[in-house]
Amino acid sequence: MEQDQRILARITEMVEDERKLRASMAAGDIDGATEHQRLGELERELDQCWDLLRQRRAKTEFGENPDEARVRSSSQVEGYLE
């Protein structure tokens, strides 16, 4: 469970980073291209974190070792959304 808490803490950090990026864009501190690039990176990492958390929870639910869950590539995780 401690690992799950670390993953959730990282997700919270990334959501805050996303909020700050949007605020910086609105304030004119960064341009749209920079915001778009950084948001894309954050979204991909967020998707990977959520996927890892789901894997861990599923393994726990079915009596498997959640520590065997692995971060999947962003292309693999993004493919699930289509």
mmCIF file with all atom_site columns, N, CA and C in Angstrom, residues 6-7 12-13 17 19 26 30 38-39 46-50 64 67-69 71:
data_model
loop_
_atom_site.group_PDB
_atom_site.id
_atom_site.type_symbol
_atom_site.label_atom_id
_atom_site.label_alt_id
_atom_site.label_comp_id
_atom_site.label_asym_id
_atom_site.label_entity_id
_atom_site.label_seq_id
_atom_site.pdbx_PDB_ins_code
_atom_site.Cartn_x
_atom_site.Cartn_y
_atom_site.Cartn_z
_atom_site.occupancy
_atom_site.B_iso_or_equiv
_atom_site.pdbx_formal_charge
_atom_site.auth_seq_id
_atom_site.auth_comp_id
_atom_site.auth_asym_id
_atom_site.auth_atom_id
_atom_site.pdbx_PDB_model_num
ATOM 1  N N  . ARG A 1 6  ? 2.600  6.371   -2.797  1.00 0.00 ? 6  ARG A N  1
ATOM 2  C CA . ARG A 1 6  ? 3.615  7.150   -3.539  1.00 0.00 ? 6  ARG A CA 1
ATOM 3  C C  . ARG A 1 6  ? 3.127  7.460   -4.944  1.00 0.00 ? 6  ARG A C  1
ATOM 4  N N  . ILE A 1 7  ? 2.483  6.494   -5.577  1.00 0.00 ? 7  ILE A N  1
ATOM 5  C CA . ILE A 1 7  ? 1.954  6.731   -6.925  1.00 0.00 ? 7  ILE A CA 1
ATOM 6  C C  . ILE A 1 7  ? 0.876  7.814   -6.873  1.00 0.00 ? 7  ILE A C  1
ATOM 7  N N  . THR A 1 12 ? -0.892 13.498  -7.732  1.00 0.00 ? 12 THR A N  1
ATOM 8  C CA . THR A 1 12 ? -1.292 14.791  -7.170  1.00 0.00 ? 12 THR A CA 1
ATOM 9  C C  . THR A 1 12 ? -0.310 15.885  -7.574  1.00 0.00 ? 12 THR A C  1
ATOM 10 N N  . GLU A 1 13 ? 0.988  15.568  -7.533  1.00 0.00 ? 13 GLU A N  1
ATOM 11 C CA . GLU A 1 13 ? 2.010  16.535  -7.950  1.00 0.00 ? 13 GLU A CA 1
ATOM 12 C C  . GLU A 1 13 ? 1.837  16.926  -9.412  1.00 0.00 ? 13 GLU A C  1
ATOM 13 N N  . ASP A 1 17 ? 1.141  20.470  -11.163 1.00 0.00 ? 17 ASP A N  1
ATOM 14 C CA . ASP A 1 17 ? 1.998  20.993  -12.236 1.00 0.00 ? 17 ASP A CA 1
ATOM 15 C C  . ASP A 1 17 ? 1.153  21.429  -13.426 1.00 0.00 ? 17 ASP A C  1
ATOM 16 N N  . ARG A 1 19 ? -1.949 22.450  -13.343 1.00 0.00 ? 19 ARG A N  1
ATOM 17 C CA . ARG A 1 19 ? -2.636 23.681  -12.970 1.00 0.00 ? 19 ARG A CA 1
ATOM 18 C C  . ARG A 1 19 ? -1.703 24.882  -13.101 1.00 0.00 ? 19 ARG A C  1
ATOM 19 N N  . ALA A 1 26 ? -2.004 31.449  -18.968 1.00 0.00 ? 26 ALA A N  1
ATOM 20 C CA . ALA A 1 26 ? -2.990 32.517  -18.847 1.00 0.00 ? 26 ALA A CA 1
ATOM 21 C C  . ALA A 1 26 ? -2.328 33.847  -18.482 1.00 0.00 ? 26 ALA A C  1
ATOM 22 N N  . ILE A 1 30 ? 4.381  31.780  -20.359 1.00 0.00 ? 30 ILE A N  1
ATOM 23 C CA . ILE A 1 30 ? 4.847  30.807  -21.350 1.00 0.00 ? 30 ILE A CA 1
ATOM 24 C C  . ILE A 1 30 ? 3.937  30.879  -22.566 1.00 0.00 ? 30 ILE A C  1
ATOM 25 N N  . ARG A 1 38 ? 4.516  20.627  -22.735 1.00 0.00 ? 38 ARG A N  1
ATOM 26 C CA . ARG A 1 38 ? 4.616  20.198  -21.336 1.00 0.00 ? 38 ARG A CA 1
ATOM 27 C C  . ARG A 1 38 ? 3.350  19.467  -20.882 1.00 0.00 ? 38 ARG A C  1
ATOM 28 N N  . LEU A 1 39 ? 2.193  19.959  -21.304 1.00 0.00 ? 39 LEU A N  1
ATOM 29 C CA . LEU A 1 39 ? 0.945  19.281  -20.943 1.00 0.00 ? 39 LEU A CA 1
ATOM 30 C C  . LEU A 1 39 ? 0.896  17.883  -21.537 1.00 0.00 ? 39 LEU A C  1
ATOM 31 N N  . LEU A 1 46 ? 0.896  10.910  -16.482 1.00 0.00 ? 46 LEU A N  1
ATOM 32 C CA . LEU A 1 46 ? -0.286 10.657  -15.661 1.00 0.00 ? 46 LEU A CA 1
ATOM 33 C C  . LEU A 1 46 ? -0.970 9.362   -16.074 1.00 0.00 ? 46 LEU A C  1
ATOM 34 N N  . ASP A 1 47 ? -1.121 9.169   -17.381 1.00 0.00 ? 47 ASP A N  1
ATOM 35 C CA . ASP A 1 47 ? -1.739 7.929   -17.875 1.00 0.00 ? 47 ASP A CA 1
ATOM 36 C C  . ASP A 1 47 ? -0.952 6.711   -17.411 1.00 0.00 ? 47 ASP A C  1
ATOM 37 N N  . GLN A 1 48 ? 0.382  6.802   -17.449 1.00 0.00 ? 48 GLN A N  1
ATOM 38 C CA . GLN A 1 48 ? 1.216  5.687   -17.011 1.00 0.00 ? 48 GLN A CA 1
ATOM 39 C C  . GLN A 1 48 ? 1.042  5.429   -15.512 1.00 0.00 ? 48 GLN A C  1
ATOM 40 N N  . CYS A 1 49 ? 0.969  6.485   -14.727 1.00 0.00 ? 49 CYS A N  1
ATOM 41 C CA . CYS A 1 49 ? 0.782  6.318   -13.281 1.00 0.00 ? 49 CYS A CA 1
ATOM 42 C C  . CYS A 1 49 ? -0.568 5.679   -12.976 1.00 0.00 ? 49 CYS A C  1
ATOM 43 N N  . TRP A 1 50 ? -1.628 6.167   -13.616 1.00 0.00 ? 50 TRP A N  1
ATOM 44 C CA . TRP A 1 50 ? -2.947 5.580   -13.390 1.00 0.00 ? 50 TRP A CA 1
ATOM 45 C C  . TRP A 1 50 ? -2.968 4.115   -13.817 1.00 0.00 ? 50 TRP A C  1
ATOM 46 N N  . GLU A 1 64 ? -2.435 -11.649 -6.254  1.00 0.00 ? 64 GLU A N  1
ATOM 47 C CA . GLU A 1 64 ? -1.086 -11.635 -6.818  1.00 0.00 ? 64 GLU A CA 1
ATOM 48 C C  . GLU A 1 64 ? -0.259 -10.549 -6.130  1.00 0.00 ? 64 GLU A C  1
ATOM 49 N N  . ASP A 1 67 ? 3.705  -5.768  -6.426  1.00 0.00 ? 67 ASP A N  1
ATOM 50 C CA . ASP A 1 67 ? 5.037  -5.277  -6.774  1.00 0.00 ? 67 ASP A CA 1
ATOM 51 C C  . ASP A 1 67 ? 5.525  -5.819  -8.117  1.00 0.00 ? 67 ASP A C  1
ATOM 52 N N  . GLU A 1 68 ? 4.807  -6.776  -8.677  1.00 0.00 ? 68 GLU A N  1
ATOM 53 C CA . GLU A 1 68 ? 5.160  -7.297  -9.996  1.00 0.00 ? 68 GLU A CA 1
ATOM 54 C C  . GLU A 1 68 ? 4.610  -6.424  -11.117 1.00 0.00 ? 68 GLU A C  1
ATOM 55 N N  . ALA A 1 69 ? 3.746  -5.467  -10.795 1.00 0.00 ? 69 ALA A N  1
ATOM 56 C CA . ALA A 1 69 ? 3.222  -4.541  -11.802 1.00 0.00 ? 69 ALA A CA 1
ATOM 57 C C  . ALA A 1 69 ? 4.364  -3.663  -12.302 1.00 0.00 ? 69 ALA A C  1
ATOM 58 N N  . VAL A 1 71 ? 5.610  -0.315  -15.003 1.00 0.00 ? 71 VAL A N  1
ATOM 59 C CA . VAL A 1 71 ? 5.220  0.836   -15.819 1.00 0.00 ? 71 VAL A CA 1
ATOM 60 C C  . VAL A 1 71 ? 5.282  0.412   -17.279 1.00 0.00 ? 71 VAL A C  1
#
